[in-house]
PDB file of C-alpha atoms in Angstrom:
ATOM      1  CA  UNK A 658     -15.663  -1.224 -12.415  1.00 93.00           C
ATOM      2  CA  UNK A 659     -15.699   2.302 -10.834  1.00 93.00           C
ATOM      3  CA  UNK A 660     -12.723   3.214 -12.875  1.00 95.00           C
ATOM      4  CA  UNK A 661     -14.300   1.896 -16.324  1.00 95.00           C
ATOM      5  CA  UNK A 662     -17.542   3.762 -15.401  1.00 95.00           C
ATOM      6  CA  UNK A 663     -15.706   7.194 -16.118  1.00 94.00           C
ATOM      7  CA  UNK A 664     -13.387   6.156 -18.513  1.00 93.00           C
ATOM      8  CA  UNK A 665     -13.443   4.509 -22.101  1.00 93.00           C
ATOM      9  CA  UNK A 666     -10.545   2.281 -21.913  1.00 95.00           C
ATOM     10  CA  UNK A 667      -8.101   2.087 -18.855  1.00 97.00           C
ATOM     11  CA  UNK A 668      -4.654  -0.198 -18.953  1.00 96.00           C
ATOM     12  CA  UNK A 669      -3.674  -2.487 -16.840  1.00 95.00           C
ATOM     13  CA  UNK A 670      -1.112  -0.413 -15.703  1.00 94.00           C
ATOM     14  CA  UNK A 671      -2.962   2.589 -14.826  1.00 96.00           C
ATOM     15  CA  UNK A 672      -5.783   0.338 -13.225  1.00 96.00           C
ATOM     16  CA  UNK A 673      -3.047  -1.293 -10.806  1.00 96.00           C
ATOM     17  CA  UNK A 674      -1.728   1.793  -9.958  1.00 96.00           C
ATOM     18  CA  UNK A 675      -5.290   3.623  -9.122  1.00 95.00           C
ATOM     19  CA  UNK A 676      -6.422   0.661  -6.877  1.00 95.00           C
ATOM     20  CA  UNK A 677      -2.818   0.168  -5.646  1.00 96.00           C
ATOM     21  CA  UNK A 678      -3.137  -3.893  -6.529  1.00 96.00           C
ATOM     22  CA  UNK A 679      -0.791  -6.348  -6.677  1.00 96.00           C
ATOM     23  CA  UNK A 680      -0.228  -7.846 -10.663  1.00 95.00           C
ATOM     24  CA  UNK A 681      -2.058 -11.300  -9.479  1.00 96.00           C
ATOM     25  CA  UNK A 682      -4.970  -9.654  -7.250  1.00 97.00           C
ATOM     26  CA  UNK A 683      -6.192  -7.293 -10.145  1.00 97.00           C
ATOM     27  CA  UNK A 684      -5.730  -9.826 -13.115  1.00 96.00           C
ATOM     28  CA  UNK A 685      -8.211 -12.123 -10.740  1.00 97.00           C
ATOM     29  CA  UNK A 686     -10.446  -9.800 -10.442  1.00 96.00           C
ATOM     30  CA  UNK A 687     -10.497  -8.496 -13.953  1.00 97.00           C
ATOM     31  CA  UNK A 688     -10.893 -12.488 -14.780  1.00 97.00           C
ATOM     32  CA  UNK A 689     -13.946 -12.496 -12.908  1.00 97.00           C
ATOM     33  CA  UNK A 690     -15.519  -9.430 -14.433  1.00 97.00           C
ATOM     34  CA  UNK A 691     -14.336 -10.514 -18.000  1.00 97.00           C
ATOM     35  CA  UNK A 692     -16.029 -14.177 -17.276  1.00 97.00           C
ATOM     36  CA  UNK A 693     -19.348 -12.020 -16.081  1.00 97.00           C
ATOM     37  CA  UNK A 694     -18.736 -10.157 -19.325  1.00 97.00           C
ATOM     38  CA  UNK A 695     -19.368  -6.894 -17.491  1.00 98.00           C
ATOM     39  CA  UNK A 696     -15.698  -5.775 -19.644  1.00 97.00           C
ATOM     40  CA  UNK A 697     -14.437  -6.645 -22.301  1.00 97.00           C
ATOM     41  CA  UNK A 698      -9.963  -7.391 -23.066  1.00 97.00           C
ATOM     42  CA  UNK A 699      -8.209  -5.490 -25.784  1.00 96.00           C
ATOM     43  CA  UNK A 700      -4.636  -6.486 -26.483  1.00 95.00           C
ATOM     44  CA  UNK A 701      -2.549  -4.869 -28.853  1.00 93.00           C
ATOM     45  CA  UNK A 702       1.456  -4.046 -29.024  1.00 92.00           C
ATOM     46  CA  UNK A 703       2.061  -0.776 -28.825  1.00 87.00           C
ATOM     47  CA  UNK A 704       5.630  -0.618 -30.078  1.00 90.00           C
ATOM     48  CA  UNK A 705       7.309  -3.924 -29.222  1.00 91.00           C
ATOM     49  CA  UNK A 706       5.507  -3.647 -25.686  1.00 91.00           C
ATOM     50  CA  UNK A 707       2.063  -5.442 -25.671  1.00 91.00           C
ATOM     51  CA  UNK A 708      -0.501  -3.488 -23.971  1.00 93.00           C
ATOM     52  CA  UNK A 709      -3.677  -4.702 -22.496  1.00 95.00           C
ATOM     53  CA  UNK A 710      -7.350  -2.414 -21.950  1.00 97.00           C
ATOM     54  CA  UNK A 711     -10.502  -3.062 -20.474  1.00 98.00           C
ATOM     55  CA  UNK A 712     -13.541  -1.405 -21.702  1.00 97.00           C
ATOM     56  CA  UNK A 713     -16.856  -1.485 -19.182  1.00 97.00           C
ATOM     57  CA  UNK A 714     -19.880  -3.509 -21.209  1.00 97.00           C
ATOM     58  CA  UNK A 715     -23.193  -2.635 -21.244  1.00 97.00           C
ATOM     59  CA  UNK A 716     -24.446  -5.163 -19.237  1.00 97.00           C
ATOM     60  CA  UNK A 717     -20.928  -4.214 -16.943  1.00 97.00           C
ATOM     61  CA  UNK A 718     -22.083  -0.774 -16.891  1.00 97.00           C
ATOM     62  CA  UNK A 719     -26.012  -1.994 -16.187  1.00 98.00           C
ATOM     63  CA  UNK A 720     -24.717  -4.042 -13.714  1.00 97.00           C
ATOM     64  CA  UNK A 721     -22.599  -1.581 -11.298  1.00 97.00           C
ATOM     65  CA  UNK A 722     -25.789   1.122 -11.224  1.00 97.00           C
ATOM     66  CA  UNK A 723     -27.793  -1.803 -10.061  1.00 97.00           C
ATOM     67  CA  UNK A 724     -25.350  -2.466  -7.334  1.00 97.00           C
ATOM     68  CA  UNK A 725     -24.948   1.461  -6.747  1.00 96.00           C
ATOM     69  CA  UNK A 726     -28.559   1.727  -6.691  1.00 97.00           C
ATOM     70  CA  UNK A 727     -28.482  -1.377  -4.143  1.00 97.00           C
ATOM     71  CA  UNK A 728     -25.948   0.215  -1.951  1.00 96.00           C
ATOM     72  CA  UNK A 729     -28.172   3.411  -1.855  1.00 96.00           C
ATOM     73  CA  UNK A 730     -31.172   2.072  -0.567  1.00 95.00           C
ATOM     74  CA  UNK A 731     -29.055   0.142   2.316  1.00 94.00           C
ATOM     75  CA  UNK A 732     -27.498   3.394   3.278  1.00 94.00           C
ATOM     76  CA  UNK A 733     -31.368   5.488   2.982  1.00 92.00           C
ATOM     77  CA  UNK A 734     -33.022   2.465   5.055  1.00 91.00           C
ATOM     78  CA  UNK A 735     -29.958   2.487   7.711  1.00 88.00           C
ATOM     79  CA  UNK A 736     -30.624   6.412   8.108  1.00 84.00           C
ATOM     80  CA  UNK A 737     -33.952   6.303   8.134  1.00 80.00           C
ATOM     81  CA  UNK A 738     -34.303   3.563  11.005  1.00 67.00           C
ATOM     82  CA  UNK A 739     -31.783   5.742  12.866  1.00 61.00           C
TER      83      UNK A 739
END
């Protein structure tokens, strides 16, 4: 989700290669966002190659500033009760 939060539309391609996944451990986890409908799947051929997106949701989007926003507050309490 970090990738989609900065850009429009990434490719699978490009998204393997930026988290350095393996085909079947980033079509999992893209499953799993796509079923939470925090993206959404474009597939197109470009040429005679078919090419697949991902575009974050709104509720995706929504969703990963929550958990940011989650993660924040652990890390503020942690330092505070340092």
């Amino acid at each position: 989700m970090s990738v989609l939060m900065v850009e429009d539309k990434v490719d699978f391609s490009t998204l393997k290669d930026t988290l350095q996944l393996t085909d079947g451990n980033l079509a999992s986890h893209l499953r799993a966002l796509e079923e939470a409908e925090y993206l959404r799947v474009e597939k197109q051929f470009v040429g005679r190659k078919p090419q697949t997106t991902y575009h974050a949701t709104d509720g995706g989007r929504q969703a990963f500033k929550s958990h940011l926003d989650a993660l924040e507050k652990l890390i503020l309490s942690n330092r505070q009760g340092s």
